[in-house]
PDB file of C-alpha atoms in Angstrom:
ATOM      1  CA  MET A  25     117.384 159.668  73.034  1.00 91.00           C
ATOM      2  CA  ILE A  26     115.484 158.753  76.156  1.00 95.00           C
ATOM      3  CA  LYS A  27     114.348 155.183  76.620  1.00 95.00           C
ATOM      4  CA  TYR A  28     110.858 155.042  78.138  1.00 93.00           C
ATOM      5  CA  GLN A  29     110.205 158.654  77.134  1.00 95.00           C
ATOM      6  CA  THR A  30     106.442 158.133  76.905  1.00 95.00           C
ATOM      7  CA  GLU A  31     106.370 156.645  80.389  1.00 95.00           C
ATOM      8  CA  PHE A  32     108.573 159.452  81.649  1.00 96.00           C
ATOM      9  CA  GLU A  33     106.241 162.098  80.220  1.00 96.00           C
ATOM     10  CA  GLY A  34     103.300 160.355  81.911  1.00 95.00           C
ATOM     11  CA  TYR A  35     105.219 160.293  85.185  1.00 96.00           C
ATOM     12  CA  LEU A  36     106.018 164.008  84.937  1.00 96.00           C
ATOM     13  CA  LYS A  37     102.328 164.782  84.453  1.00 95.00           C
ATOM     14  CA  THR A  38     101.460 163.029  87.716  1.00 94.00           C
ATOM     15  CA  ILE A  39     103.986 164.786  89.958  1.00 94.00           C
ATOM     16  CA  LYS A  40     104.381 168.367  91.067  1.00 89.00           C
ATOM     17  CA  LEU A  41     107.151 170.064  89.107  1.00 92.00           C
ATOM     18  CA  HIS A  42     108.923 173.151  90.422  1.00 88.00           C
ATOM     19  CA  ALA A  43     107.273 176.465  89.531  1.00 86.00           C
ATOM     20  CA  ASN A  44     109.690 177.248  86.684  1.00 87.00           C
ATOM     21  CA  GLU A  45     109.486 173.759  85.106  1.00 93.00           C
ATOM     22  CA  ASN A  46     107.153 172.077  82.647  1.00 95.00           C
ATOM     23  CA  VAL A  47     107.008 168.629  81.072  1.00 96.00           C
ATOM     24  CA  GLY A  48     108.362 169.818  77.712  1.00 96.00           C
ATOM     25  CA  GLY A  49     111.277 171.620  79.326  1.00 96.00           C
ATOM     26  CA  VAL A  50     112.261 168.611  81.420  1.00 97.00           C
ATOM     27  CA  ILE A  51     112.168 166.351  78.343  1.00 97.00           C
ATOM     28  CA  LYS A  52     114.233 168.903  76.403  1.00 97.00           C
ATOM     29  CA  SER A  53     116.835 169.011  79.196  1.00 96.00           C
ATOM     30  CA  LEU A  54     117.109 165.243  79.315  1.00 96.00           C
ATOM     31  CA  ASN A  55     117.474 165.050  75.538  1.00 97.00           C
ATOM     32  CA  SER A  56     120.230 167.656  75.810  1.00 97.00           C
ATOM     33  CA  VAL A  57     122.045 165.470  78.345  1.00 97.00           C
ATOM     34  CA  SER A  58     121.776 162.550  75.938  1.00 96.00           C
ATOM     35  CA  LYS A  59     123.124 164.657  73.073  1.00 96.00           C
ATOM     36  CA  HIS A  60     126.022 166.203  75.007  1.00 95.00           C
ATOM     37  CA  LEU A  61     127.116 162.879  76.481  1.00 95.00           C
ATOM     38  CA  GLY A  62     126.618 161.009  73.223  1.00 95.00           C
ATOM     39  CA  LEU A  63     124.540 158.209  74.678  1.00 95.00           C
ATOM     40  CA  ASN A  64     120.998 156.946  74.895  1.00 96.00           C
ATOM     41  CA  LEU A  65     119.627 157.422  78.391  1.00 96.00           C
ATOM     42  CA  SER A  66     117.872 154.507  80.027  1.00 96.00           C
ATOM     43  CA  THR A  67     117.219 153.168  83.482  1.00 94.00           C
ATOM     44  CA  LYS A  68     120.372 151.059  83.056  1.00 94.00           C
ATOM     45  CA  ASN A  69     122.744 154.024  82.822  1.00 96.00           C
ATOM     46  CA  LEU A  70     120.649 156.618  84.684  1.00 97.00           C
ATOM     47  CA  GLY A  71     119.112 154.922  87.678  1.00 95.00           C
ATOM     48  CA  SER A  72     120.904 156.339  90.710  1.00 97.00           C
ATOM     49  CA  ASN A  73     122.133 159.556  92.269  1.00 97.00           C
ATOM     50  CA  GLU A  74     125.701 158.358  91.722  1.00 97.00           C
ATOM     51  CA  GLU A  75     125.070 158.194  87.979  1.00 98.00           C
ATOM     52  CA  ILE A  76     123.516 161.672  88.052  1.00 98.00           C
ATOM     53  CA  ASN A  77     126.623 163.023  89.765  1.00 98.00           C
ATOM     54  CA  ASN A  78     128.852 161.267  87.227  1.00 97.00           C
ATOM     55  CA  PHE A  79     126.935 162.793  84.298  1.00 98.00           C
ATOM     56  CA  VAL A  80     126.945 166.251  85.915  1.00 98.00           C
ATOM     57  CA  GLU A  81     130.711 165.989  86.330  1.00 97.00           C
ATOM     58  CA  GLN A  82     131.117 164.992  82.672  1.00 97.00           C
ATOM     59  CA  LEU A  83     128.937 167.894  81.529  1.00 97.00           C
ATOM     60  CA  THR A  84     130.834 170.335  83.748  1.00 97.00           C
ATOM     61  CA  LEU A  85     134.254 169.148  82.571  1.00 96.00           C
ATOM     62  CA  ALA A  86     133.169 169.422  78.925  1.00 94.00           C
ATOM     63  CA  GLY A  87     132.660 173.155  79.544  1.00 93.00           C
ATOM     64  CA  LYS A  88     130.013 173.520  76.841  1.00 91.00           C
ATOM     65  CA  LEU A  89     127.092 174.396  79.099  1.00 94.00           C
ATOM     66  CA  PRO A  90     126.599 177.242  81.565  1.00 96.00           C
ATOM     67  CA  PRO A  91     126.073 176.331  85.235  1.00 95.00           C
ATOM     68  CA  LYS A  92     122.360 177.211  85.050  1.00 95.00           C
ATOM     69  CA  ALA A  93     121.819 174.711  82.210  1.00 96.00           C
ATOM     70  CA  ILE A  94     123.704 172.023  84.103  1.00 97.00           C
ATOM     71  CA  LYS A  95     121.500 172.656  87.140  1.00 96.00           C
ATOM     72  CA  GLN A  96     118.373 172.231  84.964  1.00 96.00           C
ATOM     73  CA  HIS A  97     119.800 169.063  83.424  1.00 97.00           C
ATOM     74  CA  LYS A  98     120.568 167.683  86.881  1.00 97.00           C
ATOM     75  CA  ALA A  99     116.966 168.303  87.965  1.00 96.00           C
ATOM     76  CA  ALA A 100     115.675 166.517  84.839  1.00 97.00           C
ATOM     77  CA  MET A 101     117.950 163.557  85.531  1.00 97.00           C
ATOM     78  CA  GLN A 102     116.691 163.445  89.122  1.00 97.00           C
ATOM     79  CA  TYR A 103     113.097 163.188  87.902  1.00 97.00           C
ATOM     80  CA  TYR A 104     114.116 160.315  85.616  1.00 97.00           C
ATOM     81  CA  VAL A 105     115.888 158.492  88.456  1.00 97.00           C
ATOM     82  CA  ASN A 106     112.861 159.021  90.711  1.00 96.00           C
ATOM     83  CA  MET A 107     110.622 157.498  88.022  1.00 96.00           C
ATOM     84  CA  ALA A 108     113.007 154.565  87.565  1.00 94.00           C
ATOM     85  CA  ASN A 109     113.016 153.918  91.318  1.00 92.00           C
ATOM     86  CA  GLY A 110     109.256 154.275  91.707  1.00 89.00           C
ATOM     87  CA  LEU A 111     109.372 157.487  93.733  1.00 74.00           C
TER      88      LEU A 111
END
């Protein structure tokens, strides 16, 4: 689950996503992160680059996702952090 998902979707609609990304795909990636880590994502536990790196490390060590999926998940987390920090 993503806290502030509605706000996040609105944020994604106002920024320029990479050519191969869309709002639905970014939301799906972030929900996947939440599912694989077994936690609800919010600005309290996903609000910095350090936390992104920590989650990427956890996902990598779990070995359940291919590197390409982890890269997509990292990009989705970066968008969330940017929203949380007003970027």
